[in-house]
Short mmCIF file of C-alpha atoms and ligand atoms in Angstrom, two decimals:
data_model
loop_
_atom_site.label_atom_id
_atom_site.label_comp_id
_atom_site.label_asym_id
_atom_site.label_seq_id
_atom_site.Cartn_x
_atom_site.Cartn_y
_atom_site.Cartn_z
CA UNK A 1 72.59 145.43 158.47
CA UNK A 2 75.16 142.62 157.08
CA UNK A 3 73.88 141.44 153.77
CA UNK A 4 72.31 138.43 154.19
CA UNK A 5 73.78 135.74 151.90
CA UNK A 6 70.93 134.11 150.24
CA UNK A 7 66.88 133.69 150.49
CA UNK A 8 65.31 130.89 151.65
CA UNK A 9 61.40 130.54 151.32
CA UNK A 10 59.81 127.90 153.50
CA UNK A 11 56.28 126.29 153.78
CA UNK A 12 55.03 125.17 157.03
CA UNK A 13 57.20 127.75 158.70
CA UNK A 14 54.63 127.00 162.11
CA UNK A 15 54.53 123.12 162.23
CA UNK A 16 57.68 121.18 164.13
CA UNK A 17 60.56 121.29 161.52
CA UNK A 18 59.54 124.64 160.02
CA UNK A 19 60.87 126.68 163.62
CA UNK A 20 64.03 124.33 163.90
CA UNK A 21 64.48 124.74 160.04
CA UNK A 22 64.58 128.60 160.42
CA UNK A 23 66.77 128.78 163.07
CA UNK A 24 69.62 126.84 161.26
CA UNK A 25 68.92 129.15 157.97
CA UNK A 26 68.94 132.21 159.85
CA UNK A 27 72.04 131.39 162.27
CA UNK A 28 73.53 131.01 158.46
CA UNK A 29 72.81 133.90 157.34
CA UNK A 30 69.64 133.67 155.13
CA UNK A 31 66.35 135.96 154.98
CA UNK A 32 64.60 133.76 155.72
CA UNK A 33 60.35 133.82 154.40
CA UNK A 34 58.11 131.63 156.21
CA UNK A 35 54.92 130.99 154.38
CA UNK A 36 51.96 130.55 156.90
CA UNK A 37 47.82 130.19 156.25
CA UNK A 38 45.27 131.97 157.70
CA UNK A 39 43.82 131.26 160.71
CA UNK A 40 40.96 132.22 163.14
CA UNK A 41 43.07 132.26 166.03
CA UNK A 42 45.08 135.02 167.39
CA UNK A 43 48.73 135.42 166.32
CA UNK A 44 50.73 131.89 164.62
CA UNK A 45 51.98 128.44 165.99
CA UNK A 46 53.96 129.56 169.37
CA UNK A 47 56.60 127.32 167.89
CA UNK A 48 57.88 130.52 165.89
CA UNK A 49 57.16 133.40 168.48
CA UNK A 50 61.32 133.59 169.62
CA UNK A 51 61.84 134.45 165.83
CA UNK A 52 59.65 137.18 165.32
CA UNK A 53 61.49 139.84 163.97
CA UNK A 54 64.39 137.74 162.80
CA UNK A 55 61.98 136.26 160.19
CA UNK A 56 59.70 137.58 157.33
CA UNK A 57 56.43 135.98 157.47
CA UNK A 58 54.37 135.94 153.76
CA UNK A 59 50.47 134.54 154.13
CA UNK A 60 50.25 131.19 151.46
CA UNK A 61 47.90 127.99 151.09
CA UNK A 62 49.38 125.10 148.89
CA UNK A 63 45.98 124.98 147.84
CA UNK A 64 45.74 127.97 145.88
CA UNK A 65 48.51 128.46 143.33
CA UNK A 66 47.92 131.93 142.91
CA UNK A 67 49.00 132.82 146.32
CA UNK A 68 52.16 130.63 146.04
CA UNK A 69 52.93 132.38 142.45
CA UNK A 70 52.47 135.65 143.53
CA UNK A 71 54.76 135.23 146.77
CA UNK A 72 57.64 133.52 144.43
CA UNK A 73 57.86 136.41 142.19
CA UNK A 74 58.27 138.58 145.32
CA UNK A 75 60.80 136.85 147.11
CA UNK A 76 62.52 135.47 144.11
CA UNK A 77 63.98 132.24 146.74
CA UNK A 78 67.11 130.76 146.16
CA UNK A 79 66.21 127.80 147.94
CA UNK A 80 62.46 126.22 148.59
CA UNK A 81 61.89 123.78 151.47
CA UNK A 82 58.22 122.68 151.00
CA UNK A 83 57.70 121.02 154.62
CA UNK A 84 53.79 122.33 154.24
CA UNK A 85 51.55 119.01 154.24
CA UNK A 86 48.59 117.63 155.54
CA UNK A 87 51.07 115.82 157.94
CA UNK A 88 48.86 113.06 160.16
CA UNK A 89 48.24 109.71 158.43
CA UNK A 90 45.54 108.81 160.77
CA UNK A 91 43.60 111.65 159.83
CA UNK A 92 44.04 110.87 155.96
CA UNK A 93 42.09 108.04 155.74
CA UNK A 94 38.84 110.32 156.64
CA UNK A 95 40.42 113.51 154.53
CA UNK A 96 41.57 111.66 151.24
CA UNK A 97 40.83 113.70 149.10
CA UNK A 98 42.06 117.51 150.91
CA UNK A 99 45.39 115.19 151.58
CA UNK A 100 45.83 114.48 147.88
CA UNK A 101 45.03 118.44 147.63
CA UNK A 102 48.14 119.13 149.65
CA UNK A 103 50.54 117.06 149.66
CA UNK A 104 50.42 116.15 146.17
CA UNK A 105 48.47 118.95 144.01
CA UNK A 106 50.29 121.57 146.08
CA UNK A 107 53.92 120.21 145.20
CA UNK A 108 52.83 120.22 141.44
CA UNK A 109 51.90 124.30 141.51
CA UNK A 110 54.90 124.69 143.83
CA UNK A 111 56.62 123.48 141.22
CA UNK A 112 54.91 125.32 138.76
CA UNK A 113 55.49 128.88 140.63
CA UNK A 114 58.84 128.07 140.70
CA UNK A 115 59.76 127.08 137.16
CA UNK A 116 57.73 130.66 135.99
CA UNK A 117 59.08 132.90 137.96
CA UNK A 118 62.55 131.48 140.02
CA UNK A 119 63.71 128.70 137.73
CA UNK A 120 67.12 128.70 139.29
CA UNK A 121 65.71 128.27 142.79
CA UNK A 122 66.15 124.83 144.41
CA UNK A 123 64.03 122.35 145.86
CA UNK A 124 63.71 120.56 149.06
CA UNK A 125 60.27 117.99 149.07
CA UNK A 126 59.55 117.14 152.71
CA UNK A 127 59.02 113.05 151.52
CA UNK A 128 58.71 110.40 154.09
CA UNK A 129 59.22 107.09 155.05
CA UNK A 130 55.60 106.10 155.12
CA UNK A 131 56.54 105.42 151.44
CA UNK A 132 57.97 102.15 152.80
CA UNK A 133 54.42 101.09 153.87
CA UNK A 134 54.02 97.65 154.08
CA UNK A 135 58.04 97.02 153.91
CA UNK A 136 59.47 95.17 151.00
CA UNK A 137 63.02 94.60 152.99
CA UNK A 138 64.70 95.97 155.95
CA UNK A 139 66.84 98.28 156.79
CA UNK A 140 64.67 100.63 154.09
CA UNK A 141 66.88 103.06 152.06
CA UNK A 142 66.67 104.73 148.80
CA UNK A 143 66.60 101.67 146.77
CA UNK A 144 63.84 99.40 148.88
CA UNK A 145 60.15 99.85 146.64
CA UNK A 146 57.72 101.61 147.88
CA UNK A 147 54.64 100.07 149.16
CA UNK A 148 52.77 102.75 150.78
CA UNK A 149 49.27 101.97 152.58
CA UNK A 150 47.25 104.88 153.76
CA UNK A 151 46.59 108.33 151.50
CA UNK A 152 48.89 110.27 153.69
CA UNK A 153 51.83 108.06 151.55
CA UNK A 154 50.04 107.51 148.61
CA UNK A 155 49.76 111.34 148.37
CA UNK A 156 53.12 111.81 149.22
CA UNK A 157 54.03 109.14 146.79
CA UNK A 158 52.93 111.22 143.57
CA UNK A 159 54.73 114.29 145.14
CA UNK A 160 57.68 112.49 145.12
CA UNK A 161 57.54 111.19 141.37
CA UNK A 162 56.76 114.61 140.66
CA UNK A 163 59.65 115.57 142.20
CA UNK A 164 61.98 112.86 140.29
CA UNK A 165 60.56 113.82 137.09
CA UNK A 166 61.23 117.26 137.09
CA UNK A 167 64.83 116.67 138.54
CA UNK A 168 65.45 114.15 135.02
CA UNK A 169 64.02 117.58 133.14
CA UNK A 170 66.55 119.74 134.94
CA UNK A 171 65.31 121.07 137.81
CA UNK A 172 67.29 120.62 141.11
CA UNK A 173 65.32 119.32 143.52
CA UNK A 174 65.32 116.51 146.18
CA UNK A 175 63.42 114.55 148.12
CA UNK A 176 64.27 114.19 152.14
CA UNK A 177 62.99 110.90 152.80
CA UNK A 178 62.56 111.29 156.55
CA UNK A 179 61.92 108.25 159.51
CA UNK A 180 60.01 109.76 162.02
CA UNK A 181 61.40 112.89 163.87
CA UNK A 182 60.14 114.06 167.34
CA UNK A 183 60.69 117.07 169.65
CA UNK A 184 59.26 118.96 172.42
CA UNK A 185 57.80 121.15 169.15
CA UNK A 186 56.00 118.01 168.13
CA UNK A 187 52.46 118.14 167.35
CA UNK A 188 50.14 116.61 170.35
CA UNK A 189 47.93 114.67 167.99
CA UNK A 190 51.76 112.23 167.43
CA UNK A 191 51.62 109.69 169.75
CA UNK A 192 55.44 110.45 171.35
CA UNK A 193 54.13 113.83 171.83
CA UNK A 194 51.22 112.58 173.38
CA UNK A 195 52.43 110.15 175.69
CA UNK A 196 54.74 112.73 176.95
CA UNK A 197 52.82 115.41 177.55
CA UNK A 198 49.81 112.95 178.94
CA UNK A 199 52.42 110.75 181.25
CA UNK A 200 53.21 114.69 182.12
CA UNK A 201 49.65 115.27 183.38
CA UNK A 202 49.39 111.95 185.10
CA UNK A 203 52.65 112.74 187.41
CA UNK A 204 51.13 116.07 187.82
CA UNK A 205 47.76 115.28 188.85
CA UNK A 206 46.40 117.21 185.70
CA UNK A 207 43.61 115.91 183.29
CA UNK A 208 43.86 114.52 180.21
CA UNK A 209 44.31 117.15 177.18
CA UNK A 210 41.36 115.77 175.58
CA UNK A 211 38.96 113.26 177.36
CA UNK A 212 39.49 115.44 180.89
CA UNK A 213 40.31 111.81 181.66
CA UNK A 214 43.22 110.58 184.50
CA UNK A 215 44.53 107.81 182.17
CA UNK A 216 45.67 108.05 178.56
CA UNK A 217 43.69 106.29 175.61
CA UNK A 218 46.37 105.17 173.35
CA UNK A 219 46.07 102.60 170.09
CA UNK A 220 48.43 99.90 168.46
CA UNK A 221 51.08 99.42 171.15
CA UNK A 222 53.19 97.41 168.99
CA UNK A 223 53.69 98.93 165.63
CA UNK A 224 57.51 100.16 165.59
CA UNK A 225 59.44 103.14 164.33
CA UNK A 226 62.39 105.14 163.37
CA UNK A 227 62.52 107.99 165.91
CA UNK A 228 65.10 110.76 165.46
CA UNK A 229 65.42 114.48 166.63
CA UNK A 230 64.08 117.22 164.29
CA UNK A 231 66.87 119.42 164.72
CA UNK A 232 69.03 116.82 163.39
CA UNK A 233 66.59 116.14 160.30
CA UNK A 234 66.41 119.87 159.77
CA UNK A 235 70.45 120.34 159.16
CA UNK A 236 70.11 116.89 156.37
CA UNK A 237 67.80 119.10 154.16
CA UNK A 238 69.76 121.76 154.43
CA UNK A 239 72.41 119.80 153.38
CA UNK A 240 70.97 117.81 150.99
CA UNK A 241 70.18 121.41 148.84
CA UNK A 242 73.78 121.93 149.25
CA UNK A 243 75.11 119.77 147.15
CA UNK A 244 76.45 119.74 143.56
CA UNK A 245 73.59 117.66 142.49
CA UNK A 246 70.14 116.54 143.48
CA UNK A 247 69.73 113.58 144.99
CA UNK A 248 66.91 111.76 147.23
CA UNK A 249 68.07 110.83 150.49
CA UNK A 250 66.76 108.52 153.58
CA UNK A 251 67.41 110.05 156.92
CA UNK A 252 66.38 107.76 159.86
CA UNK A 253 68.99 106.76 163.08
CA UNK A 254 68.89 103.16 162.57
CA UNK A 255 67.25 101.93 165.76
CA UNK A 256 64.15 100.44 165.73
CA UNK A 257 61.48 100.73 168.57
CA UNK A 258 57.79 100.12 169.38
CA UNK A 259 55.18 101.96 170.64
CA UNK A 260 55.11 100.34 174.02
CA UNK A 261 58.86 101.07 174.43
CA UNK A 262 58.29 104.54 173.85
CA UNK A 263 55.60 104.66 176.24
CA UNK A 264 57.71 102.76 179.17
CA UNK A 265 61.07 104.73 178.66
CA UNK A 266 58.84 107.78 178.75
CA UNK A 267 57.20 106.46 182.12
CA UNK A 268 59.95 105.98 183.00
CA UNK A 269 61.97 109.59 182.26
CA UNK A 270 58.74 110.68 184.71
CA UNK A 271 59.34 108.22 187.58
CA UNK A 272 56.80 105.62 186.65
CA UNK A 273 57.06 101.70 186.18
CA UNK A 274 54.01 100.44 184.41
CA UNK A 275 52.60 97.44 185.28
CA UNK A 276 50.51 95.94 181.80
CA UNK A 277 47.60 93.51 182.76
CA UNK A 278 45.40 91.99 179.98
CA UNK A 279 45.07 91.18 176.20
CA UNK A 280 44.21 93.54 173.18
CA UNK A 281 41.79 95.72 173.72
CA UNK A 282 41.31 95.09 177.15
CA UNK A 283 45.35 95.39 178.24
CA UNK A 284 45.61 98.51 180.76
CA UNK A 285 49.03 99.73 182.02
CA UNK A 286 48.71 100.36 185.52
CA UNK A 287 51.19 102.69 187.79
CA UNK A 288 52.85 101.33 190.94
CA UNK A 289 50.31 102.45 193.26
CA UNK A 290 47.64 100.29 190.94
CA UNK A 291 46.06 103.22 189.39
CA UNK A 292 45.08 102.43 186.02
CA UNK A 293 46.71 105.37 183.53
CA UNK A 294 46.70 103.91 180.57
CA UNK A 295 43.97 102.26 178.26
CA UNK A 296 43.52 101.05 174.46
CA UNK A 297 41.04 103.11 172.79
CA UNK A 298 40.19 101.12 169.12
CA UNK A 299 39.42 104.66 167.58
CA UNK A 300 42.98 105.51 167.05
CA UNK A 301 43.67 102.02 165.44
CA UNK A 302 44.24 102.44 161.52
CA UNK A 303 42.32 101.09 158.65
CA UNK A 304 46.35 99.59 157.41
CA UNK A 305 48.58 100.10 159.63
CA UNK A 306 52.67 100.65 158.91
CA UNK A 307 54.12 97.97 161.29
CA UNK A 308 57.87 98.15 161.06
CA UNK A 309 60.28 101.62 159.98
CA UNK A 310 63.62 101.17 160.16
CA UNK A 311 66.37 103.37 158.12
CA UNK A 312 69.33 103.11 156.48
CA UNK A 313 70.90 106.45 156.20
CA UNK A 314 74.80 105.16 154.64
CA UNK A 315 74.24 107.20 151.60
CA UNK A 316 73.63 110.69 153.47
CA UNK A 317 76.23 109.91 155.84
CA UNK A 318 78.59 109.31 152.75
CA UNK A 319 77.74 111.57 150.62
CA UNK A 320 76.28 114.34 153.49
CA UNK A 321 78.66 114.29 156.09
CA UNK A 322 75.01 113.57 158.22
CA UNK A 323 74.31 111.51 161.28
CA UNK A 324 71.90 112.07 163.97
CA UNK A 325 72.72 113.20 167.44
CA UNK A 326 70.47 112.91 169.02
CA UNK A 327 69.70 108.73 170.18
CA UNK A 328 66.27 107.53 171.49
CA UNK A 329 66.70 107.52 175.15
CA UNK A 330 67.60 111.59 174.91
CA UNK A 331 65.24 112.59 172.49
CA UNK A 332 62.38 110.59 175.10
CA UNK A 333 64.43 111.89 177.96
CA UNK A 334 64.13 115.74 176.38
CA UNK A 335 60.36 115.82 175.48
CA UNK A 336 59.35 114.10 178.54
CA UNK A 337 61.04 116.98 180.61
CA UNK A 338 60.20 119.67 178.56
CA UNK A 339 56.41 118.48 179.49
CA UNK A 340 56.95 117.98 182.65
CA UNK A 341 58.22 121.76 182.82
CA UNK A 342 55.67 123.69 180.61
CA UNK A 343 52.85 121.80 182.54
CA UNK A 344 53.81 122.89 186.04
CA UNK A 345 52.34 125.64 187.73
CA UNK A 346 49.25 125.00 185.34
P1 LIG B 401 53.33 119.34 161.33
O1 LIG B 401 53.93 119.94 162.60
O2 LIG B 401 52.89 119.01 161.03
O3 LIG B 401 53.58 120.91 159.67
C1 LIG B 401 52.63 120.80 159.00
C2 LIG B 401 52.94 122.61 158.53
O4 LIG B 401 52.00 123.18 157.24
C3 LIG B 401 52.28 123.26 159.35
O5 LIG B 401 52.97 124.71 159.18
C4 LIG B 401 50.91 124.01 158.96
O6 LIG B 401 50.21 124.96 158.94
C5 LIG B 401 51.63 123.47 157.02
N1 LIG B 401 50.38 123.33 156.50
C6 LIG B 401 49.09 122.62 156.11
N2 LIG B 401 48.14 122.38 155.51
C7 LIG B 401 48.65 123.09 154.51
C8 LIG B 401 47.95 124.19 153.04
N3 LIG B 401 47.27 123.67 152.49
N4 LIG B 401 48.71 125.33 152.79
C9 LIG B 401 50.07 125.64 153.30
N5 LIG B 401 50.27 125.03 154.64
C10 LIG B 401 50.13 124.15 155.25
O7 LIG B 401 54.43 118.50 160.31
P2 LIG B 401 56.44 118.83 160.66
O8 LIG B 401 56.37 117.45 161.77
O9 LIG B 401 56.81 120.17 160.86
O10 LIG B 401 56.83 117.83 159.16
C11 LIG B 401 56.99 119.07 158.23
C12 LIG B 401 57.10 117.81 156.85
O11 LIG B 401 57.68 116.71 156.82
C13 LIG B 401 55.77 117.42 156.14
O12 LIG B 401 55.34 117.85 155.25
C14 LIG B 401 55.28 116.48 157.04
O13 LIG B 401 54.32 115.62 156.31
C15 LIG B 401 56.89 115.55 156.27
N6 LIG B 401 57.53 114.49 157.39
C16 LIG B 401 57.55 114.64 158.77
C17 LIG B 401 58.08 113.71 159.60
C18 LIG B 401 58.07 113.38 160.76
O14 LIG B 401 58.35 113.00 161.60
N7 LIG B 401 57.82 115.00 161.63
C19 LIG B 401 58.52 112.41 158.72
C20 LIG B 401 58.69 112.59 157.16
C21 LIG B 401 57.71 113.66 156.59
P3 LIG B 401 49.18 125.00 160.18
O15 LIG B 401 49.92 125.24 161.39
O16 LIG B 401 48.34 126.93 159.81
O17 LIG B 401 48.18 123.79 160.32
O1 LIG B 402 52.53 109.61 165.58
P1 LIG B 402 52.13 109.09 164.41
O2 LIG B 402 50.92 109.66 164.18
O3 LIG B 402 52.73 108.46 163.26
P2 LIG B 402 53.07 108.48 161.87
O4 LIG B 402 51.74 107.80 161.37
O5 LIG B 402 54.30 107.11 161.66
O6 LIG B 402 53.46 109.45 160.98
C1 LIG B 402 54.21 110.19 160.90
O7 LIG B 402 55.46 110.13 160.84
C2 LIG B 402 55.58 109.66 159.10
C3 LIG B 402 57.19 109.13 159.36
O8 LIG B 402 57.12 107.68 158.96
C4 LIG B 402 55.30 111.73 158.98
F1 LIG B 402 55.44 111.31 157.35
C5 LIG B 402 53.99 111.50 159.25
O9 LIG B 402 53.74 112.87 158.62
C6 LIG B 402 54.25 111.91 160.73
O10 LIG B 402 54.98 112.57 161.41
O11 LIG B 402 51.62 107.43 164.76
C7 LIG B 402 52.82 106.38 164.80
C8 LIG B 402 52.72 105.36 165.35
C9 LIG B 402 51.43 104.20 164.55
O12 LIG B 402 51.73 102.90 164.09
C10 LIG B 402 49.81 104.41 165.22
O13 LIG B 402 49.30 103.89 164.60
O14 LIG B 402 51.76 104.91 166.82
C11 LIG B 402 51.01 104.68 166.55
N1 LIG B 402 50.29 105.18 167.81
C12 LIG B 402 49.44 104.30 168.95
N2 LIG B 402 48.70 105.19 169.30
C13 LIG B 402 49.35 106.36 167.71
C14 LIG B 402 48.47 106.17 168.93
N3 LIG B 402 49.49 107.20 166.66
C15 LIG B 402 48.96 108.72 167.62
N4 LIG B 402 48.94 109.15 166.27
N5 LIG B 402 47.94 108.43 168.56
C16 LIG B 402 47.99 106.89 169.41
O15 LIG B 402 47.37 107.33 170.19
#
């Protein structure tokens, strides 16, 4: 077998980004180890089934320093991509201690293990546009002050600062301040995929996944996000670790859309025009035949909301030569078509 050039460890291999990043690294002839955690259900996330035999899976936990230490000692990676996290902002409000354990202290554990067992390894940390929170300027760049409003973001900010601290102490480590990125592999509990799955069900006459109802329940429709494609964003992660010196980078499309705009665009791909009626929590969305397809459920509102995000990725373009390839319309189209295909025949 051809000798592999470099060894990479990807934590969070079973997540959305993990699979896309593994594909990219395998294409570049890396030996790829993916860290997953033990689950009670059979096998691993469907997201990496197609990579069986190509990557090596190792079992570990960000909350367990023993497992991290053993893995890094065994693999001696050249590059570590820390994608593992409790990544749901809404859930972080009810699980703030756990979120802190994983999203902040997990990173501190990983740093310690790398320093001890593979001190020359480069580290990528999955930072986030959630750090900007209640935004203090727009668009948001690497120079924009952080103003986090969720337990998820406060934990990620502590991790972000740990990376900065270690970089100043000589470690090669970067934080990618990634804005929202989606794909047909996005978790079903995030707003884009929840809706593309939901509208595909409505189109095909299949009850909704969690409620069994024939309409979707959504939260705040006015929040705005800068949505890109996960496949484009993992390329930026890799590019950060190939630079001569480490730095932090904003990765974004520079376009912002509301949740309502995403919903309308996705429904449109499925051939459904939404007629909105009512206000606030009483607002409903109807299809062309007058069927209710969307209702508001306040349980999806967050105690604190990030209302507006739009990123300025000028530095990434200049230093990494990175630009997003997939734009909003194409992203929505790909996600809806993929969910229609998946659900046909169910
Ligand atoms: P995701 O789909 O939710 O995947 C998260 C991964 O982390 C899963 O593989 C999960 O394993 C693993 N994980 C969770 N807790 C863990 C623990 N305690 N120990 C070990 N592994 C654990 O997230 P994603 O969308 O791929 O995002 C990747 C990273 O980027 C995350 O850190 C996220 O916070 C950050 N981020 C994402 C976005 C975005 O828009 N997608 C934007 C900015 C930053 P299981 O499969 O076992 O649950
Ligand atoms: O899809 P979301 O849950 O993503 P959110 O909160 O922006 O977080 C994602 O992006 C971050 C980067 O900025 C990542 F760091 C993080 O890991 C994650 O990947 O919610 C987007 C917006 C929010 O304003 C939310 O209130 O959609 C609104 N929303 C409206 N209805 C909903 C719903 N969100 C969810 N999850 N479910 C709803 O029914």
